[in-house]
Coordinates of C-alpha atoms and ligand atoms in Angstrom, one line a residue:
M1 CA -5.8 4.8 -25.0
R2 CA -6.2 8.7 -25.7
Y3 CA -7.3 11.5 -22.7
G4 CA -8.4 14.6 -23.2
S5 CA -9.3 17.9 -21.0
I6 CA -12.5 17.2 -19.5
I7 CA -14.8 20.9 -19.3
N8 CA -18.3 21.5 -18.2
G9 CA -18.7 17.8 -18.2
Q10 CA -17.8 17.2 -22.1
E11 CA -14.1 15.6 -23.0
R12 CA -12.2 17.6 -25.5
N13 CA -10.1 14.6 -27.6
E14 CA -10.6 15.9 -30.9
K15 CA -8.2 13.9 -33.8
Q16 CA -6.7 17.3 -34.8
R17 CA -5.2 18.4 -31.1
E18 CA -1.6 18.5 -30.7
T19 CA -0.8 15.1 -28.6
L20 CA 2.0 14.0 -25.9
E21 CA 3.1 10.3 -25.1
V22 CA 2.9 8.6 -21.4
R23 CA 5.4 6.0 -21.4
N24 CA 5.7 3.5 -18.7
P25 CA 8.6 4.7 -16.8
F26 CA 9.8 0.9 -16.4
N27 CA 10.0 -0.6 -19.6
Q28 CA 9.0 2.4 -22.0
E29 CA 5.9 1.1 -23.7
K30 CA 3.5 3.7 -24.5
V31 CA 0.5 3.8 -22.0
A32 CA -1.5 6.4 -23.3
E33 CA -2.1 10.1 -25.6
L34 CA -2.6 13.1 -24.1
A35 CA -4.8 15.2 -26.4
L36 CA -3.3 18.5 -25.2
A37 CA -5.7 21.9 -24.0
T38 CA -5.2 24.8 -25.8
Q39 CA -5.5 28.4 -24.4
S40 CA -8.8 28.7 -25.5
D41 CA -9.5 25.4 -23.5
L42 CA -8.2 27.2 -21.0
E43 CA -10.1 30.3 -20.6
D44 CA -13.4 28.2 -22.1
A45 CA -12.7 26.0 -18.0
V46 CA -11.6 29.0 -15.9
N47 CA -15.0 30.8 -17.5
N48 CA -16.9 27.8 -17.1
S49 CA -15.7 27.4 -13.2
F50 CA -16.0 31.2 -12.2
D51 CA -20.3 30.5 -13.7
T52 CA -20.7 27.2 -11.9
F53 CA -19.3 28.9 -8.8
H54 CA -21.7 31.6 -8.7
S55 CA -24.8 29.1 -9.9
T56 CA -24.5 25.8 -8.9
M57 CA -22.0 26.0 -6.0
K58 CA -23.2 28.7 -4.2
V59 CA -26.4 26.9 -3.9
M60 CA -25.2 24.0 -3.0
H61 CA -25.5 22.7 1.0
A62 CA -23.0 21.6 3.2
H63 CA -24.7 18.1 3.3
Q64 CA -25.0 17.6 -0.2
R65 CA -21.1 18.5 -0.8
S66 CA -20.4 15.9 2.1
D67 CA -22.7 13.4 0.2
I68 CA -21.0 13.4 -3.0
L69 CA -17.5 12.8 -1.2
R70 CA -18.4 10.5 0.8
K71 CA -19.9 8.3 -2.4
A72 CA -16.9 9.2 -4.1
A73 CA -14.9 7.6 -1.3
D74 CA -17.1 4.5 -1.7
L75 CA -16.8 4.4 -5.1
L76 CA -13.1 4.4 -4.5
E77 CA -13.0 1.9 -2.1
G78 CA -13.9 -0.5 -5.2
K79 CA -12.0 0.5 -7.9
V80 CA -8.6 0.5 -5.8
E81 CA -7.1 -1.9 -7.9
E82 CA -7.8 -0.2 -11.1
F83 CA -6.1 3.1 -9.8
A84 CA -3.2 1.2 -8.4
Q85 CA -2.7 -0.6 -11.8
T86 CA -2.8 2.9 -13.2
I87 CA -0.4 4.1 -11.2
V88 CA 2.0 1.5 -11.4
K89 CA 1.9 1.9 -15.6
E90 CA 2.2 6.0 -15.6
A91 CA 4.2 6.8 -12.9
G92 CA 6.7 3.2 -12.1
K93 CA 5.7 3.1 -8.6
P94 CA 6.1 -0.5 -7.0
I95 CA 2.4 -1.7 -6.7
K96 CA 2.2 -2.2 -3.1
Y97 CA 3.0 1.7 -2.6
S98 CA 0.5 2.3 -5.3
R99 CA -2.3 0.4 -3.4
D100 CA -1.1 2.1 -0.1
E101 CA -1.9 5.8 -2.1
I102 CA -5.3 4.7 -3.0
K103 CA -6.0 3.4 0.5
R104 CA -4.7 7.0 1.7
S105 CA -6.7 8.8 -0.8
I106 CA -9.8 7.2 0.4
Q107 CA -9.4 8.5 4.1
V108 CA -8.8 11.9 1.9
L109 CA -12.0 11.6 1.1
R110 CA -13.9 10.5 3.9
F111 CA -11.8 13.3 6.1
S112 CA -13.4 16.0 3.5
S113 CA -16.8 14.4 3.4
E114 CA -17.0 15.0 7.7
L115 CA -15.6 18.3 7.4
A116 CA -17.8 19.7 4.9
K117 CA -20.3 19.4 7.4
N118 CA -18.3 21.3 10.1
I119 CA -16.9 24.6 8.7
T120 CA -17.6 26.8 11.7
G121 CA -17.1 30.6 12.6
E122 CA -17.4 32.0 16.1
V123 CA -19.3 35.1 17.7
I124 CA -17.1 37.6 18.9
P125 CA -17.7 39.3 22.3
M126 CA -18.3 42.6 21.1
D127 CA -18.7 44.5 24.7
A128 CA -15.2 43.4 25.2
A129 CA -14.6 47.0 23.3
I130 CA -15.6 49.9 25.1
G131 CA -18.5 51.3 23.1
G132 CA -19.4 47.8 21.5
E133 CA -22.0 47.2 23.8
N134 CA -25.3 46.5 22.2
R135 CA -23.5 45.4 18.8
M136 CA -23.0 41.3 17.7
G137 CA -20.2 39.9 15.9
L138 CA -19.9 36.5 13.5
V139 CA -16.7 35.7 12.1
T140 CA -18.2 33.4 9.4
R141 CA -15.9 31.5 6.5
K142 CA -16.9 31.8 2.9
P143 CA -15.6 29.6 0.3
L144 CA -13.0 32.1 -2.2
G145 CA -14.5 30.7 -5.6
V146 CA -12.5 29.3 -8.4
V147 CA -9.2 27.2 -7.0
G148 CA -7.0 26.5 -9.3
A149 CA -5.0 23.0 -8.6
I150 CA -1.4 21.9 -10.0
T151 CA -0.2 18.7 -8.9
P152 CA 2.7 16.4 -9.5
F153 CA 3.7 13.2 -10.6
N154 CA 4.7 11.3 -7.6
F155 CA 1.4 11.1 -5.7
P156 CA -0.8 11.9 -8.6
L157 CA -4.2 10.9 -6.8
N158 CA -3.5 11.5 -3.2
L159 CA -1.7 15.1 -3.5
S160 CA -4.6 15.7 -6.3
L161 CA -7.3 15.0 -3.5
H162 CA -5.6 17.0 -1.2
K163 CA -6.4 20.0 -3.0
I164 CA -9.9 18.7 -4.8
A165 CA -11.2 17.3 -1.9
P166 CA -11.2 20.4 0.6
A167 CA -12.3 22.7 -2.4
I168 CA -15.0 20.8 -2.6
A169 CA -15.9 20.4 1.1
A170 CA -15.4 24.3 1.2
G171 CA -17.8 25.2 -1.6
N172 CA -15.0 26.0 -4.4
T173 CA -15.1 25.0 -7.8
I174 CA -11.6 23.6 -9.2
V175 CA -9.6 23.6 -12.4
F176 CA -7.7 20.7 -12.3
K177 CA -4.1 20.4 -13.8
P178 CA -2.3 17.3 -13.2
A179 CA 1.3 16.3 -13.8
E180 CA 1.4 16.0 -17.9
N181 CA 3.1 12.3 -17.0
T182 CA 0.9 11.1 -14.6
P183 CA -2.5 12.2 -16.6
I184 CA -4.5 9.0 -16.2
S185 CA -5.2 8.6 -12.7
A186 CA -6.0 12.3 -13.1
Y187 CA -9.0 11.7 -15.5
L188 CA -10.5 8.4 -13.8
L189 CA -10.5 10.7 -10.8
V190 CA -12.7 13.0 -12.4
K191 CA -15.2 10.4 -13.7
L192 CA -15.2 9.2 -10.3
F193 CA -16.5 12.3 -9.3
Q194 CA -18.9 12.6 -12.2
E195 CA -20.0 9.4 -10.8
A196 CA -20.5 10.3 -7.3
G197 CA -22.9 13.0 -8.7
L198 CA -20.8 16.4 -8.5
P199 CA -22.6 18.4 -10.9
K200 CA -20.5 19.3 -13.9
G201 CA -18.3 22.3 -13.9
V202 CA -17.1 22.0 -10.5
L203 CA -14.3 20.0 -11.5
N204 CA -12.8 20.7 -14.7
L205 CA -9.7 18.8 -15.8
L206 CA -6.8 20.4 -18.2
M207 CA -4.3 18.5 -19.8
G208 CA -0.8 19.6 -20.6
T209 CA 2.5 20.9 -19.4
G210 CA 3.2 24.0 -17.4
K211 CA 2.2 25.8 -20.5
V212 CA -1.4 25.3 -19.8
G213 CA 0.1 25.5 -15.7
E214 CA 1.0 29.3 -16.4
P215 CA -2.2 31.2 -17.6
L216 CA -4.0 29.4 -15.3
V217 CA -1.8 31.1 -12.5
T218 CA -2.0 34.4 -13.8
H219 CA -6.2 34.2 -14.4
K220 CA -8.2 37.2 -13.4
K221 CA -10.9 34.8 -12.5
V222 CA -8.7 32.0 -10.5
H223 CA -8.8 33.3 -6.9
K224 CA -6.4 31.0 -5.5
I225 CA -3.4 28.4 -6.6
T226 CA -3.2 25.6 -4.7
F227 CA 0.6 24.0 -6.0
T228 CA 2.4 20.9 -5.3
G229 CA 5.7 20.2 -7.3
S230 CA 9.1 21.4 -7.4
L231 CA 10.9 24.8 -5.9
P232 CA 11.8 26.6 -9.1
V233 CA 8.2 25.8 -10.2
G234 CA 7.0 27.1 -7.1
R235 CA 9.1 30.4 -7.2
K236 CA 8.0 31.2 -10.4
I237 CA 3.7 30.7 -9.8
R238 CA 4.5 33.0 -6.3
E239 CA 6.2 35.6 -8.5
S240 CA 3.2 35.6 -11.4
A241 CA 0.0 35.0 -9.2
G242 CA -0.7 38.3 -8.6
F243 CA -3.2 39.2 -5.5
K244 CA -4.2 35.3 -5.3
K245 CA -4.1 33.5 -2.6
V246 CA -1.3 30.8 -3.2
T247 CA -0.4 27.6 -1.3
L248 CA 2.9 25.8 -2.2
E249 CA 3.6 22.4 -1.3
L250 CA 7.5 22.1 -2.1
G251 CA 10.5 20.1 -1.5
S252 CA 12.9 19.2 0.9
N253 CA 15.9 17.6 1.8
S254 CA 14.7 16.3 5.3
P255 CA 16.9 15.4 8.3
N256 CA 16.3 12.2 10.4
I257 CA 18.2 12.5 13.6
L258 CA 19.5 9.2 15.7
F259 CA 20.8 9.4 19.2
E260 CA 22.7 7.0 21.1
D261 CA 19.7 5.9 22.8
A262 CA 17.7 5.5 19.8
D263 CA 16.3 2.0 18.9
I264 CA 18.6 1.5 16.1
E265 CA 17.1 -1.9 15.1
S266 CA 13.2 -0.3 14.0
A267 CA 15.0 2.9 13.0
V268 CA 17.2 1.3 10.4
K269 CA 14.2 -0.9 8.8
D270 CA 12.0 2.4 8.8
L271 CA 14.7 4.5 7.5
V272 CA 15.3 1.8 4.6
K273 CA 11.4 2.6 3.5
G274 CA 11.8 6.3 4.3
A275 CA 14.7 6.8 2.0
F276 CA 13.8 4.3 -0.6
A277 CA 10.2 4.3 -1.2
F278 CA 9.2 5.2 -4.3
S279 CA 13.0 5.4 -5.2
G280 CA 13.5 8.5 -2.9
Q281 CA 11.0 10.5 -5.1
V282 CA 8.6 11.5 -2.4
C283 CA 9.5 15.3 -1.0
I284 CA 9.8 14.2 2.9
S285 CA 12.2 11.7 2.0
A286 CA 15.0 10.6 4.4
Q287 CA 17.7 12.2 2.5
R288 CA 20.4 13.3 5.4
V289 CA 20.5 10.8 8.2
Y290 CA 22.3 12.7 11.4
V291 CA 23.9 9.5 13.7
H292 CA 25.6 9.9 17.2
K293 CA 29.2 8.7 16.4
S294 CA 28.6 6.2 19.5
I295 CA 26.3 4.4 17.0
Y296 CA 27.3 5.4 14.1
D297 CA 29.7 2.3 12.9
S298 CA 26.7 -0.3 14.3
F299 CA 23.9 1.5 12.5
L300 CA 25.9 1.7 9.4
E301 CA 26.3 -1.6 9.2
K302 CA 22.9 -2.8 9.8
Y303 CA 21.8 -0.1 7.2
I304 CA 23.7 -1.5 4.3
K305 CA 22.9 -4.9 5.3
E306 CA 18.9 -4.0 5.6
T307 CA 19.5 -1.9 1.9
E308 CA 20.8 -5.3 0.5
S309 CA 17.4 -7.2 1.1
L310 CA 15.5 -5.0 -1.4
T311 CA 13.9 -6.5 -4.4
I312 CA 14.6 -4.2 -7.6
G313 CA 12.8 -4.5 -10.4
N314 CA 9.5 -4.4 -12.4
P315 CA 7.1 -2.1 -10.3
E316 CA 3.8 -4.5 -11.3
K317 CA 5.5 -7.3 -9.1
E318 CA 4.4 -7.9 -5.7
E319 CA 7.3 -8.5 -4.4
T320 CA 9.4 -5.5 -5.9
D321 CA 10.6 -2.4 -3.5
I322 CA 12.0 -0.3 -5.9
G323 CA 11.4 0.3 -9.3
P324 CA 12.1 3.0 -11.7
M325 CA 12.5 6.4 -11.5
I326 CA 10.1 8.8 -13.5
N327 CA 12.2 9.2 -16.6
E328 CA 16.0 8.5 -17.5
D329 CA 16.8 12.4 -17.8
E330 CA 16.0 12.2 -13.7
A331 CA 18.0 8.8 -13.4
M332 CA 21.1 10.4 -15.0
R333 CA 21.0 13.8 -13.0
A334 CA 20.4 11.6 -10.1
K335 CA 23.8 9.2 -10.7
Q336 CA 25.6 12.7 -12.0
W337 CA 25.0 14.1 -8.4
I338 CA 26.3 10.6 -6.9
D339 CA 29.4 11.1 -9.5
D340 CA 30.0 14.5 -8.1
A341 CA 29.8 13.6 -4.6
V342 CA 32.7 11.2 -5.1
E343 CA 35.1 13.4 -6.9
K344 CA 34.7 15.7 -3.8
G345 CA 35.8 12.8 -1.2
A346 CA 32.3 11.0 -0.9
K347 CA 32.0 7.2 -0.5
I348 CA 29.3 5.1 -1.8
E349 CA 28.6 2.5 0.6
I350 CA 26.0 0.6 -1.4
G351 CA 24.3 1.2 -4.7
G352 CA 25.5 3.9 -7.2
E353 CA 24.8 2.0 -10.3
R354 CA 22.3 2.9 -12.7
N355 CA 20.4 0.9 -15.6
G356 CA 17.9 3.1 -18.0
T357 CA 15.4 4.5 -15.5
V358 CA 16.4 2.5 -12.3
L359 CA 18.9 3.8 -9.7
S360 CA 20.0 1.6 -7.2
P361 CA 19.6 2.4 -3.7
T362 CA 22.6 4.5 -2.8
I363 CA 24.1 5.0 0.6
M364 CA 27.0 7.4 1.1
T365 CA 28.9 8.6 3.7
N366 CA 32.0 10.9 3.9
V367 CA 29.5 13.9 2.7
D368 CA 29.7 17.5 3.3
H369 CA 27.1 20.5 3.1
N370 CA 28.7 21.8 0.0
M371 CA 27.4 18.4 -2.3
K372 CA 24.4 18.7 -4.4
I373 CA 23.1 15.2 -2.0
I374 CA 23.3 17.0 0.6
A375 CA 22.6 20.9 -0.3
E376 CA 19.6 20.3 -2.8
E377 CA 16.4 17.9 -3.1
V378 CA 17.8 14.7 -4.3
F379 CA 14.6 13.0 -4.9
A380 CA 16.2 9.9 -6.1
P381 CA 17.0 6.9 -3.8
I382 CA 20.3 8.2 -2.6
V383 CA 20.5 8.7 1.4
S384 CA 23.5 10.4 3.2
V385 CA 24.8 8.7 6.6
I386 CA 26.2 11.6 8.6
P387 CA 28.1 11.2 12.6
F388 CA 27.4 14.2 14.9
E389 CA 28.6 14.5 18.5
T390 CA 26.5 17.2 20.2
E391 CA 22.9 17.9 20.0
D392 CA 23.7 21.6 19.4
E393 CA 25.7 20.6 16.5
V394 CA 23.3 18.2 14.4
V395 CA 20.5 21.0 15.2
N396 CA 23.0 23.3 13.2
Y397 CA 23.2 20.9 10.7
S398 CA 19.8 19.9 10.0
N399 CA 18.7 24.0 9.9
D400 CA 21.4 24.3 7.6
S401 CA 19.3 24.1 4.4
I402 CA 17.0 26.3 2.3
Y403 CA 14.4 23.4 3.0
G404 CA 12.5 23.0 5.7
L405 CA 9.5 20.3 5.6
Q406 CA 9.6 17.5 8.1
A407 CA 12.1 15.8 10.2
G408 CA 12.3 12.6 12.4
V409 CA 14.1 12.6 15.8
F410 CA 14.6 9.3 17.4
T411 CA 15.8 9.0 21.0
K412 CA 14.3 7.6 24.4
D413 CA 14.6 11.1 26.5
I414 CA 11.4 13.0 25.7
D415 CA 13.4 16.2 27.0
R416 CA 16.0 15.9 24.5
A417 CA 13.1 15.1 21.8
M418 CA 11.4 18.3 22.6
R419 CA 14.2 20.4 23.2
V420 CA 15.1 19.2 19.5
A421 CA 11.8 19.3 17.9
N422 CA 11.2 22.7 18.7
Q423 CA 14.6 23.6 17.4
L424 CA 14.6 22.3 14.1
E425 CA 13.1 24.7 11.0
M426 CA 10.6 22.7 10.2
G427 CA 6.8 22.5 9.1
G428 CA 6.5 19.4 11.0
V429 CA 8.5 17.3 13.6
W430 CA 8.3 13.5 14.2
I431 CA 9.7 11.9 17.5
N432 CA 10.7 8.2 17.1
E433 CA 9.0 7.9 13.6
I434 CA 11.0 8.5 10.0
S435 CA 10.4 12.4 8.5
T436 CA 8.8 10.2 5.2
Y437 CA 5.9 9.6 7.2
R438 CA 2.4 11.4 7.1
Q439 CA -0.9 10.9 8.0
D440 CA -3.5 12.8 5.7
N441 CA -5.1 14.8 8.7
H442 CA -2.4 16.4 10.4
P443 CA -0.9 19.9 9.3
Y444 CA 1.6 19.2 6.4
G445 CA 3.5 22.1 5.0
G446 CA 6.7 23.5 5.2
V447 CA 8.7 26.4 5.8
K448 CA 11.8 28.6 4.4
Q449 CA 11.8 27.3 0.6
S450 CA 9.8 24.1 1.2
G451 CA 6.5 26.1 0.9
I452 CA 3.6 28.6 2.0
G453 CA 0.5 27.0 3.7
K454 CA -0.7 24.1 4.9
E455 CA -2.6 20.9 3.8
G456 CA -4.3 18.0 5.7
V457 CA -7.7 18.0 5.2
K458 CA -9.0 20.7 7.8
Y459 CA -5.9 22.9 7.3
A460 CA -6.7 23.0 3.7
I461 CA -10.1 23.8 4.0
E462 CA -9.1 26.8 6.1
D463 CA -6.5 28.1 3.6
M464 CA -9.6 27.7 1.1
T465 CA -12.0 29.6 2.6
E466 CA -11.8 33.1 3.6
I467 CA -13.0 34.6 6.8
K468 CA -15.9 37.2 6.7
F469 CA -17.2 39.4 9.5
I470 CA -20.5 40.3 9.6
G471 CA -21.5 43.1 12.6
V472 CA -24.6 43.7 13.5
K473 CA -25.7 47.0 15.6
L474 CA -28.5 46.2 17.8
N475 CA -31.4 48.4 19.2
P476 CA -31.9 47.8 22.7
N477 CA -35.4 49.4 22.9
H478 CA -36.5 47.2 20.4
Ligands
NAD1 N1 5.8 19.3 -0.3 C1 4.7 18.5 -1.1 O1 3.8 18.2 -0.2 C2 5.3 17.8 -2.0 C3 4.5 16.6 -2.1 C4 5.0 16.0 -3.8 C5 5.7 16.4 -4.5 N2 6.9 17.6 -4.2 C6 7.7 18.1 -4.7 O2 7.6 18.0 -6.2 C7 8.7 17.6 -7.3 C8 8.1 16.7 -8.2 O3 6.8 16.7 -8.6 P1 7.1 17.3 -10.2 O4 8.4 16.7 -11.2 O5 6.1 16.8 -10.9 O6 7.3 18.4 -10.2 P2 7.2 20.0 -11.0 O7 7.4 21.1 -10.5 O8 7.8 20.2 -12.5 O9 5.7 20.1 -11.6 C9 4.7 20.3 -11.0 C10 3.0 20.7 -11.7 O10 3.7 21.8 -12.2 C11 3.4 22.1 -13.4 N3 4.0 23.0 -14.0 C12 5.5 22.9 -14.3 N4 5.9 24.3 -14.7 C13 4.5 24.8 -14.7 C14 4.7 26.7 -14.5 N5 5.2 27.1 -15.0 N6 3.5 26.8 -14.3 C15 2.6 26.4 -13.5 N7 2.5 25.1 -13.4 C16 3.5 24.3 -14.5 C17 3.2 20.4 -14.2 O11 2.8 20.7 -15.7 C18 2.8 19.7 -12.9 O12 1.9 19.4 -13.2 C19 9.7 17.7 -5.9 O13 10.6 18.9 -6.0 C20 9.3 17.5 -4.9 O14 9.6 17.5 -3.6 C21 6.0 18.2 -3.0
LIG2 O1 6.2 13.8 -2.0 C1 5.4 14.2 -0.9 C2 4.0 13.5 -0.4 O2 3.6 15.0 0.3 C3 4.5 12.8 0.6 S1 2.9 11.9 1.2 O3 2.3 11.7 0.0 O4 2.0 13.2 1.6 O5 3.2 11.0 2.0

């Protein structure tokens, strides 16, 4: 199948277009061909989104936007398997995790549908200021206009919906540039919205690489860029976006801390999933596990044993826990980071083997903060287990990073849990839960170089609207 951009409801898929192949990361079979967008498609998409904002979207009421989002959720509920199988093929995500992603996506649509009807403002007590008597002050929320949404390969449906659904709820139009390796779910999503009754031009789709992402970021008619992806690209976007609002959801090297009173059995099970789900290609994947020295040996032994029980192989199979990475270059890069750490004195406790795009789940010890597998975002099935002695020490270790997205703290002592949570330089901290856990309705987004702004439907809507003050001077004699 060949997939093209969709602008004002029309697909642009002519034969003479430059194309890009999409290959199944597990077996390298050709899954699809992408008909790439040109500079003139980009102009058309942005202009059409701009015009649609001023015509269609400005007169579309909250209850209509809410209905479309709810209808999209209902339709997606009937297509879980079609979308899940697509993500298996284009991203190599094991089927059970692909289905989880679709189920979360349905919730994102439902939260957005509900919140579309609840975008409220406030009334300011104007007489609180001397001279403010007989005045009324209203704080209202207005949509921004055209939102440019640029998304990554690893949660191609849910992370796209975390931008598109709140943007629609808030009354914006969207130019959507999905990752070039996972364009099919993006295409199906735009079709799903068409079926749900979204007017053409509200959601325009541009197929292509960063080459089409760049001019979207700098375009004068785009009011906001919401980007999820890597730090280097995020940095570029920040520098070139000018006065636009920018949300950046970037990477991390998430720490998880186990104190001596942690429930080891359940932490072990959760941290296997937390480090290795989708081969660690999750921005909040458990990358650093700090374990109190009194339970270190026992934890490590159990952690290795549980990791041994994972099933590695074809992501289409129900029993598969670990499938491929997105491509061979990425698997080679990760393997090289392991080798580099070993050269510097690290030990592989389990894993460390690469077969094409598949890297076996790897636990490392004897690591230090100068190794890439600790200091940088590993984004692969590699986790390091590190002993610590004191609370201060582990807080310092955890904060010794350019990133700060999410962390996990495991202890039965609530005072300690809260003390540590407050000291961690993170966008979010889970207590007795892994860093990798995310619900779609809590604020989500990093500090430091993990990003700017928040998602989680309510918070994305806040970032996709502008506060507008309206003041009225009343005549007390009327
Ligand atoms: N914080 C989060 O919520 C979150 C969630 C998922 C993934 N991520 C991060 O995403 C990364 C992995 O995803 P990826 O490999 O698809 O990321 P990536 O940065 O390579 O690509 C993301 C998107 O940006 C586009 N792009 C590339 N260059 C561009 C440019 N110069 N201008 C505009 N757009 C450009 C790509 O085509 C793609 O659509 C990891 O670093 C991961 O941590 C973060
Ligand atoms: O990859 C990072 C994602 O934000 C994880 S999740 O889809 O939000 O759980």
